[in-house]
């Protein structure tokens, strides 16, 4: 359903349909001629220089040209098919890369969440030690800074997740905010 792939397929279909058409003879020409002398009346058949006529003409190309045109059109159709394949493979490649990026982001979010939980416990311990006089304020501040950095990293990863999901949805021709779910981890 990807628009790029559909457009490339359409170009290929158009090129395929063109091949039989280029072999055809050009359209015949039908002409009607009327030469009237004077503006006031109809003089055809009454005066020597007046006449009426019908002519039919057909252009016939040199032998072999039509076959060559068809061969060229067929080669162009083959090229369009190859471009459609390249487009399909390119979209598929971008989709796979985005999917693996999404899996990486989800795993990174899990790691950040686990680390943040451990760091919260550590922060609580350092604060408790500082309150009873066994710790120093520097350790408490350092733990709080690390905790805020992890929170910021989590927000950054969430933004990356949303962007990657939107890209995957666009490659699949779905609404940008369509739910994707969590990628499954591959087991070997």
mmCIF file of C-alpha atoms in Angstrom:
data_model
loop_
_atom_site.group_PDB
_atom_site.id
_atom_site.type_symbol
_atom_site.label_atom_id
_atom_site.label_comp_id
_atom_site.label_asym_id
_atom_site.label_seq_id
_atom_site.Cartn_x
_atom_site.Cartn_y
_atom_site.Cartn_z
ATOM 1 C CA UNK A 1 0.000 0.000 0.000
ATOM 2 C CA UNK A 2 3.035 2.293 0.103
ATOM 3 C CA UNK A 3 2.505 5.282 -2.253
ATOM 4 C CA UNK A 4 6.094 5.138 -3.575
ATOM 5 C CA UNK A 5 5.702 1.484 -4.518
ATOM 6 C CA UNK A 6 2.274 2.079 -6.067
ATOM 7 C CA UNK A 7 3.629 4.998 -8.127
ATOM 8 C CA UNK A 8 6.566 2.909 -9.374
ATOM 9 C CA UNK A 9 4.195 0.051 -10.277
ATOM 10 C CA UNK A 10 1.984 2.522 -12.126
ATOM 11 C CA UNK A 11 4.962 3.786 -14.142
ATOM 12 C CA UNK A 12 5.848 0.203 -15.025
ATOM 13 C CA UNK A 13 2.261 -0.596 -16.080
ATOM 14 C CA UNK A 14 2.200 2.555 -18.197
ATOM 15 C CA UNK A 15 5.481 1.637 -19.899
ATOM 16 C CA UNK A 16 4.219 -1.917 -20.498
ATOM 17 C CA UNK A 17 1.025 -0.633 -22.090
ATOM 18 C CA UNK A 18 2.980 1.756 -24.317
ATOM 19 C CA UNK A 19 5.008 -1.002 -26.044
ATOM 20 C CA UNK A 20 2.211 -2.361 -28.299
ATOM 21 C CA UNK A 21 1.014 1.148 -29.116
ATOM 22 C CA UNK A 22 4.294 2.425 -30.571
ATOM 23 C CA UNK A 23 4.261 -0.307 -33.239
ATOM 24 C CA UNK A 24 0.962 0.935 -34.653
ATOM 25 C CA UNK A 25 0.837 3.063 -37.772
ATOM 26 C CA UNK A 26 0.319 6.786 -37.294
ATOM 27 C CA UNK A 27 -3.267 7.986 -37.497
ATOM 28 C CA UNK A 28 -4.558 8.495 -41.060
ATOM 29 C CA UNK A 29 -5.401 12.024 -42.139
ATOM 30 C CA UNK A 30 -8.718 12.898 -43.784
ATOM 31 C CA UNK A 31 -8.945 16.315 -45.443
ATOM 32 C CA UNK A 32 -11.835 18.148 -47.013
ATOM 33 C CA UNK A 33 -10.937 21.023 -49.334
ATOM 34 C CA UNK A 34 -13.230 23.704 -50.662
ATOM 35 C CA UNK A 35 -12.012 26.504 -52.885
ATOM 36 C CA UNK A 36 -14.682 29.044 -53.623
ATOM 37 C CA UNK A 37 -14.228 32.114 -55.808
ATOM 38 C CA UNK A 38 -15.930 35.186 -54.422
ATOM 39 C CA UNK A 39 -17.671 35.941 -51.177
ATOM 40 C CA UNK A 40 -21.225 36.395 -52.286
ATOM 41 C CA UNK A 41 -22.207 32.976 -53.559
ATOM 42 C CA UNK A 42 -21.276 29.345 -53.966
ATOM 43 C CA UNK A 43 -19.171 29.001 -57.177
ATOM 44 C CA UNK A 44 -17.978 25.353 -57.029
ATOM 45 C CA UNK A 45 -18.705 23.748 -60.400
ATOM 46 C CA UNK A 46 -19.585 27.092 -61.977
ATOM 47 C CA UNK A 47 -16.145 28.698 -62.209
ATOM 48 C CA UNK A 48 -12.855 27.195 -63.428
ATOM 49 C CA UNK A 49 -10.747 27.923 -60.336
ATOM 50 C CA UNK A 50 -13.294 26.706 -57.779
ATOM 51 C CA UNK A 51 -13.228 23.134 -56.547
ATOM 52 C CA UNK A 52 -14.185 20.726 -53.761
ATOM 53 C CA UNK A 53 -12.241 17.636 -52.780
ATOM 54 C CA UNK A 54 -11.640 14.949 -50.192
ATOM 55 C CA UNK A 55 -8.243 13.368 -49.563
ATOM 56 C CA UNK A 56 -7.084 10.548 -47.322
ATOM 57 C CA UNK A 57 -3.408 10.082 -46.452
ATOM 58 C CA UNK A 58 -1.476 7.561 -44.375
ATOM 59 C CA UNK A 59 2.169 7.862 -43.336
ATOM 60 C CA UNK A 60 3.985 4.572 -43.704
ATOM 61 C CA UNK A 61 7.372 4.479 -41.957
ATOM 62 C CA UNK A 62 10.436 2.851 -43.447
ATOM 63 C CA UNK A 63 10.334 -0.961 -43.027
ATOM 64 C CA UNK A 64 11.671 -2.081 -39.623
ATOM 65 C CA UNK A 65 11.168 1.222 -37.809
ATOM 66 C CA UNK A 66 7.961 0.163 -36.090
ATOM 67 C CA UNK A 67 9.578 -3.029 -34.805
ATOM 68 C CA UNK A 68 12.537 -1.050 -33.479
ATOM 69 C CA UNK A 69 10.218 1.404 -31.750
ATOM 70 C CA UNK A 70 8.484 -1.507 -30.062
ATOM 71 C CA UNK A 71 11.813 -2.990 -28.931
ATOM 72 C CA UNK A 72 12.848 0.360 -27.462
ATOM 73 C CA UNK A 73 9.504 0.659 -25.647
ATOM 74 C CA UNK A 74 9.879 -2.896 -24.301
ATOM 75 C CA UNK A 75 13.376 -2.095 -22.999
ATOM 76 C CA UNK A 76 12.009 1.042 -21.354
ATOM 77 C CA UNK A 77 9.289 -1.102 -19.743
ATOM 78 C CA UNK A 78 11.971 -3.477 -18.432
ATOM 79 C CA UNK A 79 13.799 -0.478 -16.984
ATOM 80 C CA UNK A 80 10.594 0.704 -15.331
ATOM 81 C CA UNK A 81 10.080 -2.770 -13.854
ATOM 82 C CA UNK A 82 13.617 -2.691 -12.467
ATOM 83 C CA UNK A 83 12.973 0.757 -10.958
ATOM 84 C CA UNK A 84 9.760 -0.559 -9.386
ATOM 85 C CA UNK A 85 11.769 -3.416 -7.853
ATOM 86 C CA UNK A 86 14.414 -0.988 -6.585
ATOM 87 C CA UNK A 87 11.708 1.221 -5.058
ATOM 88 C CA UNK A 88 10.037 -1.764 -3.386
ATOM 89 C CA UNK A 89 13.343 -2.996 -1.957
ATOM 90 C CA UNK A 90 14.292 0.506 -0.804
ATOM 91 C CA UNK A 91 11.007 0.955 1.065
ATOM 92 C CA UNK A 92 11.339 -2.531 2.558
ATOM 93 C CA UNK A 93 14.894 -1.758 3.686
ATOM 94 C CA UNK A 94 13.856 1.528 5.310
ATOM 95 C CA UNK A 95 10.983 -0.288 7.024
ATOM 96 C CA UNK A 96 13.280 -2.983 8.436
ATOM 97 C CA UNK A 97 15.805 -0.418 9.688
ATOM 98 C CA UNK A 98 13.022 1.596 11.338
ATOM 99 C CA UNK A 99 11.599 -1.549 12.943
ATOM 100 C CA UNK A 100 14.977 -2.494 14.426
ATOM 101 C CA UNK A 101 15.469 1.098 15.573
ATOM 102 C CA UNK A 102 12.093 0.871 17.307
ATOM 103 C CA UNK A 103 13.099 -2.393 18.997
ATOM 104 C CA UNK A 104 16.366 -0.777 20.144
ATOM 105 C CA UNK A 105 14.507 2.248 21.523
ATOM 106 C CA UNK A 106 12.096 0.017 23.474
ATOM 107 C CA UNK A 107 14.996 -1.948 24.958
ATOM 108 C CA UNK A 108 16.794 1.293 25.809
ATOM 109 C CA UNK A 109 13.671 2.579 27.548
ATOM 110 C CA UNK A 110 13.574 -0.628 29.614
ATOM 111 C CA UNK A 111 17.220 -0.228 30.610
ATOM 112 C CA UNK A 112 16.703 3.424 31.525
ATOM 113 C CA UNK A 113 13.625 2.539 33.617
ATOM 114 C CA UNK A 114 15.488 -0.194 35.520
ATOM 115 C CA UNK A 115 18.492 2.081 36.043
ATOM 116 C CA UNK A 116 16.243 4.889 37.228
ATOM 117 C CA UNK A 117 14.614 2.575 39.811
ATOM 118 C CA UNK A 118 18.030 1.527 41.125
ATOM 119 C CA UNK A 119 19.193 5.145 41.174
ATOM 120 C CA UNK A 120 16.059 6.210 43.100
ATOM 121 C CA UNK A 121 16.863 3.644 45.765
ATOM 122 C CA UNK A 122 20.472 4.827 45.836
ATOM 123 C CA UNK A 123 19.303 8.438 46.147
ATOM 124 C CA UNK A 124 17.055 7.515 49.062
ATOM 125 C CA UNK A 125 19.952 5.703 50.751
ATOM 126 C CA UNK A 126 22.359 8.639 50.285
ATOM 127 C CA UNK A 127 19.728 11.077 51.601
ATOM 128 C CA UNK A 128 19.105 8.889 54.628
ATOM 129 C CA UNK A 129 22.845 8.614 55.330
ATOM 130 C CA UNK A 130 23.215 12.385 54.961
ATOM 131 C CA UNK A 131 20.333 12.991 57.396
ATOM 132 C CA UNK A 132 21.955 10.851 60.086
ATOM 133 C CA UNK A 133 25.333 12.445 59.476
ATOM 134 C CA UNK A 134 27.105 9.489 57.858
ATOM 135 C CA UNK A 135 27.108 10.810 54.270
ATOM 136 C CA UNK A 136 28.092 13.977 52.482
ATOM 137 C CA UNK A 137 25.888 16.362 50.595
ATOM 138 C CA UNK A 138 27.956 15.941 47.435
ATOM 139 C CA UNK A 139 26.832 12.295 47.092
ATOM 140 C CA UNK A 140 23.169 13.287 47.468
ATOM 141 C CA UNK A 141 23.458 16.006 44.826
ATOM 142 C CA UNK A 142 25.348 13.734 42.458
ATOM 143 C CA UNK A 143 22.652 11.040 42.745
ATOM 144 C CA UNK A 144 19.901 13.601 42.131
ATOM 145 C CA UNK A 145 21.722 14.954 39.045
ATOM 146 C CA UNK A 146 22.134 11.428 37.665
ATOM 147 C CA UNK A 147 18.455 10.769 38.285
ATOM 148 C CA UNK A 148 17.420 13.919 36.420
ATOM 149 C CA UNK A 149 19.744 12.997 33.517
ATOM 150 C CA UNK A 150 18.056 9.589 33.271
ATOM 151 C CA UNK A 151 14.654 11.267 33.262
ATOM 152 C CA UNK A 152 15.806 13.506 30.428
ATOM 153 C CA UNK A 153 17.214 10.487 28.538
ATOM 154 C CA UNK A 154 13.880 8.719 28.962
ATOM 155 C CA UNK A 155 12.021 11.710 27.495
ATOM 156 C CA UNK A 156 14.440 11.815 24.548
ATOM 157 C CA UNK A 157 13.926 8.106 23.897
ATOM 158 C CA UNK A 158 10.144 8.573 24.021
ATOM 159 C CA UNK A 159 10.376 11.290 21.375
ATOM 160 C CA UNK A 160 12.551 9.019 19.245
ATOM 161 C CA UNK A 161 10.007 6.206 19.674
ATOM 162 C CA UNK A 162 7.151 8.423 18.523
ATOM 163 C CA UNK A 163 9.124 9.601 15.483
ATOM 164 C CA UNK A 164 10.145 6.080 14.527
ATOM 165 C CA UNK A 165 6.580 4.803 14.904
ATOM 166 C CA UNK A 166 5.347 7.655 12.686
ATOM 167 C CA UNK A 167 7.948 6.749 10.061
ATOM 168 C CA UNK A 168 6.934 3.070 10.134
ATOM 169 C CA UNK A 169 3.276 4.042 9.839
ATOM 170 C CA UNK A 170 4.052 6.307 6.890
ATOM 171 C CA UNK A 171 5.979 3.525 5.124
ATOM 172 C CA UNK A 172 3.001 1.216 5.699
ATOM 173 C CA UNK A 173 0.562 3.923 4.495
ATOM 174 C CA UNK A 174 -1.194 4.098 7.850
ATOM 175 C CA UNK A 175 -2.152 7.128 9.963
ATOM 176 C CA UNK A 176 0.952 8.530 11.726
ATOM 177 C CA UNK A 177 -0.507 7.969 15.191
ATOM 178 C CA UNK A 178 -1.666 4.368 14.590
ATOM 179 C CA UNK A 179 -0.645 2.063 17.423
ATOM 180 C CA UNK A 180 2.158 -0.346 16.622
ATOM 181 C CA UNK A 181 2.775 -2.161 19.852
ATOM 182 C CA UNK A 182 6.097 -3.381 21.090
ATOM 183 C CA UNK A 183 8.460 -5.248 18.749
ATOM 184 C CA UNK A 184 9.101 -8.821 19.810
ATOM 185 C CA UNK A 185 12.603 -9.889 20.699
ATOM 186 C CA UNK A 186 13.992 -12.516 18.339
ATOM 187 C CA UNK A 187 15.295 -15.695 19.895
ATOM 188 C CA UNK A 188 17.782 -17.856 18.112
#
